[in-house]
Coordinates of C-alpha atoms in Angstrom, one line a residue:
X1 CA -55.3 -65.5 -47.9
X2 CA -52.1 -63.5 -48.2
X3 CA -49.2 -65.4 -49.6
X4 CA -45.6 -64.6 -48.5
X5 CA -44.7 -62.9 -51.8
X6 CA -46.6 -59.7 -52.0
X7 CA -46.8 -60.2 -55.7
X8 CA -47.2 -63.9 -56.0
X9 CA -46.8 -65.2 -59.5
X10 CA -45.1 -68.6 -59.8
X11 CA -48.1 -70.5 -58.5
X12 CA -50.6 -68.3 -60.3
X13 CA -48.9 -69.4 -63.5
X14 CA -49.1 -73.0 -62.4
X15 CA -52.8 -72.7 -61.5
X16 CA -53.9 -70.5 -64.4
X17 CA -51.7 -71.7 -67.2
X18 CA -48.5 -70.8 -69.0
X19 CA -50.4 -68.5 -71.5
X20 CA -50.0 -65.7 -69.0
X21 CA -46.4 -65.2 -69.9
X22 CA -47.4 -63.3 -73.0
X23 CA -44.9 -61.7 -75.4
X24 CA -47.4 -59.0 -76.3
X25 CA -49.7 -56.6 -74.4
X26 CA -52.5 -57.8 -72.3
X27 CA -55.7 -55.8 -72.2
X28 CA -56.4 -54.3 -68.8
X29 CA -59.8 -55.9 -69.0
X30 CA -58.3 -59.3 -68.8
X31 CA -57.6 -60.9 -65.4
X32 CA -54.0 -60.9 -64.4
X33 CA -52.5 -63.3 -61.8
X34 CA -52.7 -62.1 -58.3
X35 CA -50.1 -62.5 -55.6
X36 CA -52.7 -63.9 -53.3
X37 CA -52.8 -67.6 -53.9
X38 CA -54.0 -70.0 -51.2
X39 CA -51.4 -71.6 -49.0
X40 CA -52.5 -75.1 -50.0
X41 CA -51.6 -74.3 -53.6
X42 CA -47.9 -74.0 -52.8
X43 CA -47.4 -76.1 -49.7
X44 CA -46.9 -79.1 -51.9
X45 CA -44.2 -77.2 -53.8
X46 CA -42.5 -76.1 -50.6
X47 CA -42.4 -79.7 -49.2
X48 CA -41.1 -81.0 -52.5
X49 CA -38.3 -78.5 -52.3
X50 CA -37.2 -80.0 -49.0
X51 CA -36.8 -83.4 -50.8
X52 CA -33.5 -82.1 -52.2
X53 CA -30.8 -84.1 -54.0
X54 CA -28.4 -86.1 -52.0
X55 CA -27.2 -83.9 -49.1
X56 CA -23.6 -82.8 -48.8
X57 CA -21.6 -84.1 -45.8
X58 CA -22.0 -80.9 -43.8
X59 CA -25.8 -81.1 -43.8
X60 CA -27.9 -83.3 -41.6
X61 CA -31.6 -84.1 -41.4
X62 CA -33.3 -81.9 -38.8
X63 CA -31.0 -78.9 -39.3
X64 CA -32.8 -75.7 -38.3
X65 CA -31.7 -72.1 -38.6
X66 CA -31.6 -69.6 -35.7
X67 CA -30.9 -65.9 -35.2
X68 CA -28.6 -65.3 -32.2
X69 CA -28.7 -61.6 -31.3
X70 CA -26.0 -59.9 -29.4
X71 CA -24.4 -56.4 -29.1
X72 CA -23.2 -55.1 -32.5
X73 CA -19.4 -55.3 -33.0
X74 CA -17.2 -58.2 -32.1
X75 CA -19.4 -61.4 -32.0
X76 CA -16.5 -63.7 -31.4
X77 CA -17.6 -64.9 -27.9
X78 CA -21.1 -65.6 -29.1
X79 CA -19.9 -67.4 -32.2
X80 CA -17.7 -69.6 -30.0
X81 CA -20.7 -70.3 -27.7
X82 CA -22.8 -71.4 -30.7
X83 CA -20.1 -74.0 -31.5
X84 CA -19.8 -75.1 -27.9
X85 CA -23.6 -75.7 -27.6
X86 CA -24.4 -78.0 -30.4
X87 CA -24.6 -75.5 -33.3
X88 CA -22.5 -74.1 -36.1
X89 CA -22.2 -70.6 -37.4
X90 CA -23.6 -70.3 -40.9
X91 CA -23.0 -66.6 -41.3
X92 CA -22.5 -63.5 -39.1
X93 CA -23.4 -59.9 -39.5
X94 CA -21.2 -58.3 -36.8
X95 CA -22.1 -54.7 -37.6
X96 CA -25.6 -55.4 -36.3
X97 CA -24.8 -58.1 -33.8
X98 CA -26.7 -61.0 -35.7
X99 CA -25.3 -64.5 -36.0
X100 CA -27.1 -67.1 -38.2
X101 CA -26.6 -70.4 -36.5
X102 CA -27.6 -74.0 -37.6
X103 CA -28.3 -76.8 -35.2
X104 CA -30.0 -80.2 -35.1
X105 CA -30.5 -79.9 -31.3
X106 CA -34.0 -79.3 -30.1
X107 CA -32.7 -77.5 -27.0
X108 CA -30.3 -75.2 -28.9
X109 CA -32.3 -72.0 -28.6
X110 CA -33.1 -72.5 -24.9
X111 CA -29.5 -73.2 -24.1
X112 CA -28.2 -70.2 -26.1
X113 CA -30.6 -67.9 -24.3
X114 CA -28.7 -68.6 -21.1
X115 CA -25.3 -67.6 -22.6
X116 CA -23.8 -64.4 -21.4
X117 CA -24.0 -61.6 -24.0
X118 CA -26.8 -63.2 -25.9
X119 CA -29.9 -60.9 -26.0
X120 CA -32.3 -62.9 -28.1
X121 CA -32.4 -66.3 -29.9
X122 CA -35.1 -67.5 -32.3
X123 CA -35.7 -70.1 -34.9
X124 CA -36.3 -68.6 -38.3
X125 CA -38.4 -71.5 -39.7
X126 CA -40.5 -74.4 -38.7
X127 CA -39.0 -76.6 -41.4
X128 CA -35.5 -78.0 -41.9
X129 CA -32.9 -76.0 -43.7
X130 CA -32.6 -77.5 -47.2
X131 CA -29.5 -79.3 -48.1
X132 CA -29.0 -76.9 -51.0
X133 CA -28.0 -74.3 -48.4
X134 CA -24.6 -76.0 -48.1
X135 CA -24.0 -76.3 -51.9
X136 CA -26.4 -74.0 -53.6
X137 CA -27.3 -74.8 -57.2
X138 CA -27.0 -71.8 -59.6
X139 CA -30.4 -70.8 -61.1
X140 CA -30.8 -71.6 -64.8
X141 CA -30.3 -69.0 -67.4
X142 CA -33.4 -69.0 -69.7
X143 CA -33.2 -68.7 -73.4
X144 CA -34.5 -65.4 -74.6
X145 CA -37.4 -64.7 -76.9
X146 CA -37.3 -62.2 -79.8
X147 CA -37.6 -58.6 -78.7
X148 CA -41.0 -56.9 -79.4
X149 CA -40.9 -54.1 -82.0
X150 CA -43.1 -51.7 -80.0
X151 CA -43.0 -50.0 -76.6
X152 CA -46.4 -48.4 -75.9
X153 CA -46.7 -46.2 -72.8
X154 CA -49.1 -48.0 -70.5
X155 CA -51.8 -46.7 -68.2
X156 CA -49.9 -47.4 -64.9
X157 CA -47.1 -45.0 -66.1
X158 CA -49.5 -42.3 -67.2
X159 CA -51.4 -42.5 -63.9
X160 CA -48.2 -41.5 -62.0
X161 CA -47.0 -39.2 -64.8
X162 CA -43.9 -41.2 -65.4
X163 CA -44.3 -40.6 -69.2
X164 CA -44.1 -36.8 -68.5
X165 CA -41.2 -37.3 -66.1
X166 CA -39.1 -39.0 -68.8
X167 CA -39.0 -35.8 -70.8
X168 CA -37.3 -34.1 -67.9
X169 CA -35.2 -36.8 -66.2
X170 CA -35.2 -40.6 -66.8
X171 CA -33.0 -41.2 -63.8
X172 CA -29.3 -41.2 -63.2
X173 CA -27.0 -44.2 -64.0
X174 CA -25.3 -43.4 -60.7
X175 CA -28.4 -44.4 -58.7
X176 CA -28.5 -48.0 -57.8
X177 CA -31.8 -49.7 -56.9
X178 CA -31.8 -53.1 -55.2
X179 CA -34.4 -55.7 -56.1
X180 CA -34.8 -57.9 -53.0
X181 CA -36.9 -60.7 -54.5
X182 CA -36.8 -64.0 -56.3
X183 CA -34.0 -62.9 -58.5
X184 CA -33.8 -61.1 -61.8
X185 CA -33.2 -62.3 -65.4
X186 CA -30.3 -60.0 -66.2
X187 CA -30.3 -61.2 -69.9
X188 CA -33.8 -59.9 -70.6
X189 CA -33.5 -57.3 -73.5
X190 CA -35.4 -54.7 -71.4
X191 CA -33.3 -55.2 -68.3
X192 CA -29.8 -55.9 -69.6
X193 CA -29.0 -52.3 -70.4
X194 CA -29.6 -51.2 -66.8
X195 CA -28.4 -54.3 -64.9
X196 CA -25.6 -54.0 -62.4
X197 CA -24.0 -57.4 -62.0
X198 CA -21.1 -56.1 -59.9
X199 CA -23.5 -55.5 -56.9
X200 CA -25.8 -58.4 -57.5
X201 CA -25.9 -61.4 -55.2
X202 CA -27.9 -64.3 -53.8
X203 CA -28.7 -64.1 -50.1
X204 CA -30.8 -67.2 -50.1
X205 CA -30.2 -69.1 -46.8
X206 CA -28.7 -66.0 -45.2
X207 CA -25.2 -65.8 -46.6
X208 CA -24.0 -63.8 -49.7
X209 CA -23.3 -65.9 -52.8
X210 CA -21.4 -63.7 -55.2
X211 CA -21.0 -66.3 -58.0
X212 CA -22.0 -65.0 -61.4
X213 CA -25.7 -65.8 -62.0
X214 CA -26.5 -66.7 -58.4
X215 CA -28.8 -63.6 -58.5
X216 CA -31.0 -65.0 -61.3
X217 CA -34.7 -65.6 -60.9
X218 CA -36.0 -68.8 -59.4
X219 CA -39.5 -67.7 -60.2
X220 CA -40.5 -64.7 -62.3
X221 CA -41.7 -62.3 -59.6
X222 CA -38.4 -60.5 -59.2
X223 CA -38.0 -60.0 -62.9
X224 CA -41.4 -58.5 -63.2
X225 CA -40.7 -56.1 -60.3
X226 CA -37.4 -55.1 -61.8
X227 CA -39.0 -54.1 -65.1
X228 CA -41.5 -51.8 -63.4
X229 CA -38.6 -50.0 -61.7
X230 CA -36.2 -49.7 -64.6
X231 CA -37.0 -51.5 -67.9
X232 CA -35.0 -49.6 -70.5
X233 CA -36.6 -47.0 -72.7
X234 CA -35.3 -48.7 -75.9
X235 CA -38.3 -49.3 -78.1
X236 CA -38.9 -52.8 -76.9
X237 CA -41.8 -54.1 -74.8
X238 CA -42.1 -52.0 -71.6
X239 CA -40.6 -48.9 -69.9
X240 CA -39.8 -48.7 -66.2
X241 CA -40.6 -45.7 -64.0
X242 CA -36.9 -44.8 -63.9
X243 CA -35.4 -46.2 -67.1
X244 CA -32.1 -44.5 -66.6
X245 CA -31.1 -45.9 -63.2
X246 CA -29.2 -49.1 -62.5
X247 CA -30.8 -52.2 -60.9
X248 CA -29.1 -54.9 -58.8
X249 CA -30.6 -58.3 -58.0
X250 CA -30.4 -59.5 -54.4
X251 CA -32.1 -62.8 -54.5
X252 CA -33.5 -63.6 -51.1
X253 CA -36.0 -66.3 -52.1
X254 CA -35.0 -69.9 -51.8
X255 CA -35.5 -72.1 -54.9
X256 CA -38.5 -74.5 -55.0
X257 CA -40.3 -72.9 -52.1
X258 CA -39.6 -69.3 -53.0
X259 CA -39.8 -68.4 -49.3
X260 CA -38.1 -65.4 -47.8
X261 CA -36.8 -66.3 -44.4
X262 CA -35.5 -63.8 -41.9
X263 CA -31.8 -64.6 -42.4
X264 CA -32.2 -64.0 -46.1
X265 CA -33.9 -60.7 -45.5
X266 CA -31.2 -59.6 -43.1
X267 CA -28.4 -60.6 -45.5
X268 CA -30.2 -58.6 -48.3
X269 CA -30.7 -55.5 -46.3
X270 CA -27.1 -55.4 -45.0
X271 CA -25.9 -56.0 -48.5
X272 CA -28.0 -53.0 -49.7
X273 CA -26.4 -50.8 -47.1
X274 CA -22.9 -51.9 -47.8
X275 CA -23.2 -51.6 -51.6
X276 CA -24.6 -48.1 -51.8
X277 CA -28.2 -48.9 -52.9
X278 CA -30.2 -45.6 -52.7
X279 CA -33.5 -47.5 -52.8
X280 CA -34.6 -51.1 -52.4
X281 CA -37.9 -52.7 -53.4
X282 CA -39.3 -55.3 -51.0
X283 CA -42.4 -57.0 -52.4
X284 CA -42.7 -59.8 -49.9
X285 CA -43.1 -60.5 -46.2
X286 CA -40.6 -62.3 -44.1
X287 CA -41.5 -66.0 -43.9
X288 CA -42.8 -68.1 -42.3
X289 CA -44.9 -65.7 -40.2
X290 CA -47.2 -63.3 -41.9
X291 CA -47.0 -61.3 -38.6
X292 CA -44.2 -61.5 -36.1
X293 CA -45.3 -61.1 -32.5
X294 CA -42.9 -59.8 -29.8
X295 CA -44.4 -62.1 -27.1
X296 CA -43.1 -65.1 -29.0
X297 CA -39.4 -65.8 -28.4
X298 CA -38.7 -66.9 -31.9
X299 CA -40.6 -64.1 -33.5
X300 CA -39.1 -61.5 -31.2
X301 CA -35.6 -62.5 -32.4
X302 CA -36.9 -62.2 -36.0
X303 CA -38.3 -58.7 -35.3
X304 CA -35.0 -57.6 -33.7
X305 CA -32.7 -59.0 -36.4
X306 CA -34.6 -57.8 -39.4
X307 CA -35.3 -54.5 -37.7
X308 CA -31.6 -54.0 -37.0
X309 CA -30.8 -54.8 -40.7
X310 CA -33.3 -52.2 -41.9
X311 CA -31.9 -49.6 -39.5
X312 CA -28.4 -50.4 -40.7
X313 CA -29.4 -50.0 -44.4
X314 CA -31.3 -46.8 -43.7
X315 CA -28.3 -45.4 -41.8
X316 CA -26.1 -46.2 -44.8
X317 CA -28.4 -44.1 -47.0
X318 CA -30.7 -46.8 -48.4
X319 CA -34.5 -46.2 -48.5
X320 CA -36.6 -49.4 -48.3
X321 CA -39.9 -49.5 -50.1
X322 CA -42.3 -52.4 -49.3
X323 CA -45.6 -53.9 -50.5
X324 CA -48.4 -53.7 -47.9
X325 CA -49.8 -57.2 -48.8
X326 CA -52.8 -58.7 -50.4
X327 CA -55.1 -59.9 -47.7
X328 CA -57.5 -57.0 -47.9
X329 CA -57.1 -56.5 -44.1
X330 CA -56.7 -53.5 -41.9
X331 CA -53.1 -53.5 -40.7
X332 CA -54.0 -50.9 -38.1
X333 CA -56.6 -53.2 -36.5
X334 CA -55.1 -56.8 -36.5
X335 CA -57.1 -59.5 -34.9
X336 CA -56.1 -62.9 -36.3
X337 CA -53.6 -64.8 -38.5
X338 CA -54.6 -68.1 -40.1
X339 CA -51.9 -68.5 -42.7
X340 CA -48.7 -68.9 -40.5
X341 CA -46.4 -70.7 -40.4
X342 CA -46.3 -71.1 -44.1
X343 CA -43.4 -73.5 -44.3
X344 CA -45.2 -76.3 -42.4
X345 CA -48.8 -76.4 -41.1
X346 CA -50.5 -73.1 -40.5
X347 CA -52.4 -72.5 -37.3
X348 CA -55.1 -70.0 -36.3
X349 CA -53.9 -67.5 -33.8
X350 CA -55.2 -64.3 -32.2
X351 CA -52.9 -61.3 -32.8
X352 CA -52.7 -57.6 -31.9
X353 CA -51.2 -54.6 -33.5
X354 CA -47.9 -55.4 -31.7
X355 CA -47.5 -58.1 -34.3
X356 CA -45.9 -56.7 -37.4
X357 CA -45.8 -57.6 -41.1
X358 CA -42.1 -57.1 -41.9
X359 CA -40.3 -55.4 -43.5
X360 CA -43.4 -53.3 -44.5
X361 CA -44.3 -52.2 -40.9
X362 CA -40.7 -51.5 -39.7
X363 CA -39.8 -47.9 -38.8
X364 CA -38.5 -46.0 -41.8
X365 CA -39.9 -48.3 -44.5
X366 CA -42.3 -46.8 -47.1
X367 CA -45.4 -49.0 -47.0
X368 CA -47.3 -49.1 -50.3
X369 CA -51.0 -49.9 -51.1
X370 CA -52.2 -50.8 -54.5
X371 CA -54.6 -48.7 -56.7
X372 CA -57.0 -50.3 -59.0
X373 CA -57.0 -49.8 -62.8
X374 CA -58.8 -46.5 -62.5
X375 CA -55.9 -45.0 -60.5
X376 CA -58.3 -43.6 -57.9
X377 CA -59.6 -46.8 -56.2
X378 CA -58.1 -49.2 -53.8
X379 CA -57.4 -52.6 -55.5
X380 CA -59.7 -55.1 -54.0
X381 CA -56.9 -57.2 -52.6
X382 CA -54.8 -54.5 -51.1
X383 CA -54.1 -54.3 -47.4
X384 CA -54.8 -50.9 -45.8
X385 CA -54.4 -49.1 -42.5
X386 CA -54.6 -45.7 -40.9
X387 CA -51.0 -44.4 -40.3
X388 CA -49.6 -47.6 -41.8
X389 CA -50.0 -47.0 -45.5
X390 CA -47.6 -44.3 -46.6
X391 CA -48.6 -43.9 -50.3
X392 CA -50.2 -45.9 -53.1
X393 CA -49.5 -46.8 -56.7
X394 CA -50.9 -48.8 -59.6
X395 CA -51.2 -52.5 -58.8
X396 CA -53.7 -54.1 -61.1
X397 CA -52.8 -55.7 -64.4
X398 CA -49.3 -54.2 -64.5
X399 CA -47.4 -55.1 -67.7
X400 CA -43.7 -55.8 -67.2
X401 CA -40.8 -58.1 -67.9
X402 CA -40.7 -61.8 -67.0
X403 CA -37.8 -64.3 -67.6
X404 CA -36.8 -65.4 -71.1
X405 CA -37.3 -62.0 -72.8
X406 CA -41.1 -62.1 -72.4
X407 CA -43.7 -60.0 -70.6
X408 CA -46.8 -60.5 -68.5
X409 CA -49.5 -58.6 -66.7
X410 CA -49.7 -59.3 -63.0
X411 CA -51.6 -57.8 -60.1
X412 CA -50.7 -57.3 -56.4
X413 CA -49.2 -54.8 -54.0
X414 CA -46.0 -56.3 -55.3
X415 CA -46.7 -54.6 -58.5
X416 CA -47.5 -51.3 -56.7
X417 CA -44.3 -51.1 -54.6
X418 CA -41.8 -51.0 -57.5
X419 CA -43.7 -48.0 -59.0
X420 CA -42.9 -46.2 -55.7
X421 CA -39.3 -47.5 -55.7
X422 CA -38.9 -46.1 -59.2
X423 CA -40.3 -42.7 -58.2
X424 CA -37.9 -42.6 -55.2
X425 CA -35.1 -43.4 -57.7
X426 CA -36.1 -40.4 -59.8
X427 CA -36.2 -38.2 -56.7
X428 CA -32.7 -39.1 -55.7
X429 CA -31.5 -38.8 -59.3
X430 CA -32.8 -35.2 -59.3
X431 CA -31.6 -34.6 -55.7
X432 CA -28.5 -36.7 -55.0
X433 CA -28.0 -35.3 -51.5
X434 CA -31.4 -36.5 -50.3
X435 CA -31.4 -38.9 -47.3
X436 CA -33.9 -41.7 -46.8
X437 CA -35.8 -39.4 -44.5
X438 CA -35.9 -36.7 -47.3
X439 CA -37.2 -39.3 -49.8
X440 CA -39.9 -40.6 -47.5
X441 CA -41.1 -37.0 -46.8
X442 CA -41.1 -36.0 -50.5
X443 CA -42.9 -39.1 -51.7
X444 CA -45.8 -38.2 -49.4
X445 CA -45.7 -34.4 -50.0
X446 CA -45.7 -34.8 -53.8
X447 CA -48.3 -37.5 -53.9
X448 CA -51.7 -36.8 -55.5
X449 CA -54.4 -36.7 -52.8
X450 CA -57.1 -39.4 -53.2
X451 CA -60.3 -39.1 -51.4
X452 CA -61.9 -42.1 -49.6
X453 CA -64.5 -43.9 -51.7
X454 CA -67.9 -44.8 -50.3
X455 CA -66.4 -47.4 -48.0
X456 CA -66.7 -47.3 -44.2
X457 CA -63.3 -49.0 -43.9
X458 CA -61.6 -45.9 -45.3
X459 CA -61.0 -43.4 -42.6
X460 CA -59.1 -40.1 -42.5
X461 CA -59.0 -37.1 -44.8
X462 CA -58.4 -36.7 -48.6
X463 CA -54.9 -35.6 -47.7
X464 CA -54.2 -38.7 -45.7
X465 CA -56.3 -41.8 -45.2
X466 CA -56.2 -45.5 -44.5
X467 CA -56.6 -46.6 -48.1
X468 CA -54.1 -44.5 -49.9
X469 CA -51.9 -42.9 -47.2
X470 CA -50.8 -39.5 -48.5
X471 CA -51.9 -40.4 -52.0
X472 CA -50.8 -41.8 -55.4
X473 CA -47.1 -41.1 -56.1
X474 CA -46.2 -38.5 -58.8
X475 CA -43.1 -39.1 -60.9
X476 CA -43.3 -35.7 -62.6
X477 CA -43.0 -33.8 -59.3
X478 CA -40.2 -36.1 -58.3
X479 CA -38.0 -34.9 -61.2
X480 CA -39.2 -31.3 -61.5
X481 CA -40.6 -30.2 -58.2
X482 CA -43.8 -28.2 -57.8
X483 CA -42.2 -25.2 -59.5
X484 CA -41.7 -27.0 -62.8
X485 CA -44.6 -26.5 -65.3
X486 CA -46.1 -29.7 -66.5
X487 CA -45.0 -30.5 -70.1
X488 CA -47.4 -30.4 -72.9
X489 CA -47.5 -32.5 -76.0
X490 CA -44.8 -35.2 -76.4
X491 CA -43.3 -36.4 -79.6
X492 CA -40.6 -39.1 -80.0
X493 CA -38.6 -40.8 -82.7
X494 CA -37.2 -44.3 -81.7
X495 CA -35.7 -45.2 -85.0
X496 CA -32.0 -45.8 -84.8
X497 CA -29.8 -43.7 -87.1
X498 CA -26.2 -44.7 -87.5
X499 CA -23.6 -42.0 -87.0
X500 CA -20.5 -43.0 -89.1
X501 CA -17.1 -41.3 -88.8
X502 CA -16.8 -37.8 -90.3
X503 CA -20.4 -37.7 -91.3
X504 CA -23.5 -35.7 -90.4
X505 CA -26.9 -37.4 -90.1
X506 CA -30.4 -36.2 -89.2
X507 CA -33.4 -37.7 -87.5
X508 CA -36.8 -36.1 -87.9
X509 CA -40.0 -35.6 -85.8
X510 CA -43.1 -34.2 -87.3
X511 CA -45.0 -32.0 -84.8
X512 CA -48.7 -31.4 -85.3
X513 CA -51.7 -30.3 -83.2
X514 CA -49.8 -27.7 -81.2
X515 CA -51.2 -24.2 -81.3
X516 CA -48.9 -21.2 -81.9
X517 CA -45.2 -21.1 -81.3
X518 CA -42.9 -23.5 -79.4
X519 CA -42.3 -22.6 -75.8
X520 CA -39.3 -20.8 -74.3
X521 CA -38.7 -24.1 -72.4
X522 CA -38.9 -26.6 -75.2
X523 CA -37.5 -29.9 -73.8
X524 CA -35.3 -31.8 -76.2
X525 CA -34.5 -35.3 -74.9
X526 CA -31.4 -36.9 -76.6
X527 CA -30.2 -40.5 -76.4
X528 CA -27.1 -40.9 -78.5
X529 CA -24.9 -44.0 -78.1
X530 CA -21.3 -43.1 -79.1
X531 CA -17.9 -44.1 -77.7
X532 CA -16.3 -40.6 -77.8
X533 CA -18.8 -37.7 -77.5
X534 CA -16.0 -35.2 -77.9
X535 CA -16.3 -36.0 -81.6
X536 CA -19.9 -34.9 -81.8
X537 CA -21.7 -31.7 -82.6
X538 CA -25.5 -31.9 -81.9
X539 CA -28.0 -29.4 -83.1
X540 CA -31.8 -29.0 -83.0
X541 CA -33.1 -27.8 -86.4
X542 CA -36.4 -26.0 -86.4
X543 CA -39.0 -26.3 -89.2
X544 CA -37.8 -23.0 -90.7
X545 CA -34.2 -24.2 -90.7
X546 CA -33.1 -22.2 -87.6
X547 CA -30.3 -24.1 -85.7
X548 CA -30.1 -24.4 -81.9
X549 CA -26.8 -26.0 -80.7
X550 CA -27.2 -28.6 -77.9
X551 CA -23.7 -30.1 -77.7
X552 CA -20.4 -28.9 -79.4
X553 CA -17.5 -31.4 -79.1
X554 CA -17.2 -31.4 -75.4
X555 CA -16.9 -34.4 -73.1
X556 CA -13.7 -35.8 -74.6
X557 CA -13.7 -39.7 -74.4
X558 CA -17.0 -39.9 -72.4
X559 CA -19.5 -42.5 -73.7
X560 CA -23.0 -41.5 -74.8
X561 CA -25.2 -38.5 -74.6
X562 CA -28.3 -39.2 -72.6
X563 CA -29.6 -35.8 -71.6
X564 CA -32.6 -33.5 -71.7
X565 CA -31.9 -29.9 -73.0
X566 CA -34.0 -26.9 -72.6
X567 CA -34.2 -24.6 -75.7
X568 CA -35.8 -21.2 -76.0
X569 CA -37.7 -21.9 -79.2
X570 CA -40.4 -19.3 -78.6
X571 CA -39.7 -17.6 -82.0
X572 CA -40.5 -20.8 -83.9
X573 CA -43.8 -22.1 -85.1
X574 CA -44.4 -25.4 -83.3
X575 CA -46.0 -27.4 -86.0
X576 CA -43.7 -28.8 -88.7
X577 CA -40.7 -31.1 -89.1
X578 CA -38.0 -30.7 -86.4
X579 CA -34.7 -32.5 -86.8
X580 CA -31.9 -33.6 -84.6
X581 CA -28.6 -33.1 -86.5
X582 CA -25.6 -35.1 -85.3
X583 CA -22.2 -34.6 -86.8
X584 CA -19.2 -36.8 -86.2
X585 CA -16.1 -34.8 -86.7
X586 CA -13.3 -37.3 -86.2
X587 CA -12.2 -40.8 -87.0
X588 CA -12.1 -44.1 -85.0
X589 CA -15.3 -43.8 -82.9
X590 CA -18.8 -44.2 -84.2
X591 CA -22.3 -44.6 -82.8
X592 CA -26.0 -44.0 -83.4
X593 CA -29.0 -41.8 -82.5
X594 CA -30.9 -44.3 -80.4
X595 CA -33.9 -42.0 -79.7
X596 CA -34.9 -38.4 -79.2
X597 CA -38.0 -36.5 -78.2
X598 CA -39.6 -33.1 -78.0
X599 CA -41.9 -31.9 -75.2
X600 CA -43.9 -28.7 -75.8

């Protein structure tokens, strides 16, 4: 059975034990929690969440949420009609013509459908709106564990060639990626360097809550996803696909139940469009219906409202990447749904392909299937579907960040989707003018073709099929294009070296196992933290003492040098001790060599 979170983790931890939140690596041979727990495992939690603390005066038992759809623009008349017909306006997204209304009246939806200017009305849930919606509690801020002292490159990153991409481009800090999920632990040592608090928010209940910390994780799912996208390359724990980009948390899950209702999703997507997110990751489906069917009045309103929000974000330049889900079903041949609604009592119903898993099946969204640990198989749980799946990515036993400064290996299409979001972030870092349509096209064009296994359910060609879409994404092509030769051996020094005032320091890398001379396109990756780079002269020193200047006191008061240089070192023997020499030539500002690398 497919749970509402495409990478379900909170209940997996409850069922399988807290030992899964490990501070160290987990062998890929070990089972990792799957985002595929039975509804019965979390129904009790969802119901418990409804038994909230004493309700504020504005809340009443029996309050339900509705989407009231009208023409985009001025929604004043419809908002007035809501108040005149037994409802209240909780929030309004005028640019897309969506009003979120609350009412305790059982006839509210039917009455509003008869109001002039109203196009659709639908209940977004089959349970009451929690009292917390009127006075939301801030999520807790977990204490942080000690940082790991190692940062091995893991197999999911090598499968998509992210480790090779980092030598070319680690992603631009001007690129913002939105994590629409259960929230993010912004204080985690692997996420804090890339966290963008200014554009983070809670959209739980369908209204932006911009209080500091409202974006924090009410589970651990969102923190895990965020680490896969952009955990910092800092020598600690894990590395994200795009460790140079910025991540913003848009919490759309409600506490306790961790459900993602339509008004929350709409709020999150509109926020993404309005705040310049180039990419968002969406590892969930919109609760309470696994599939929303247009012949149901409530679900038709959900389809319309969330669809408009996706189109709005896309039109503002934001690409949505979404998990395909974990039911191991063919999304191109739907027949039944037995898990909806998941906020009350599920019923068994017959469905058709007109019924959509959203946001994954909305137009313009990149739908991601999960590869198994081999990188060339479909993960057993992953949904599939001819002309539904766009691309695939690693989704089994993915090691990433979880709240409290710790790490865990988790499995699910939720874990595959952020790999693709990370590659999309690298693509737009290398090509800032790319539109969402450009990114969608390039992700498919650059993907590694994967042939169907011996499985009759897989239909199509090696270039495009129902299991893998156009193939497994390729981070290296994203940053270099097909004309860039693949880098060879990679060497790195992560030891910090302090750069005091008016002092020259060096950091060494010993190169071995490379035949002949260095290439004419030797890549020198430099990460220097310094508060005034106009003070700095930076040189690469070859084993024979030859000096190649990389940076010579330019940049004025700009902070930090995080850049990959290309050096023609073809006259130098490759093997030997190479040095990065950094000279501070003024007073007042200091820094350190944080890391540097060579790619032959």
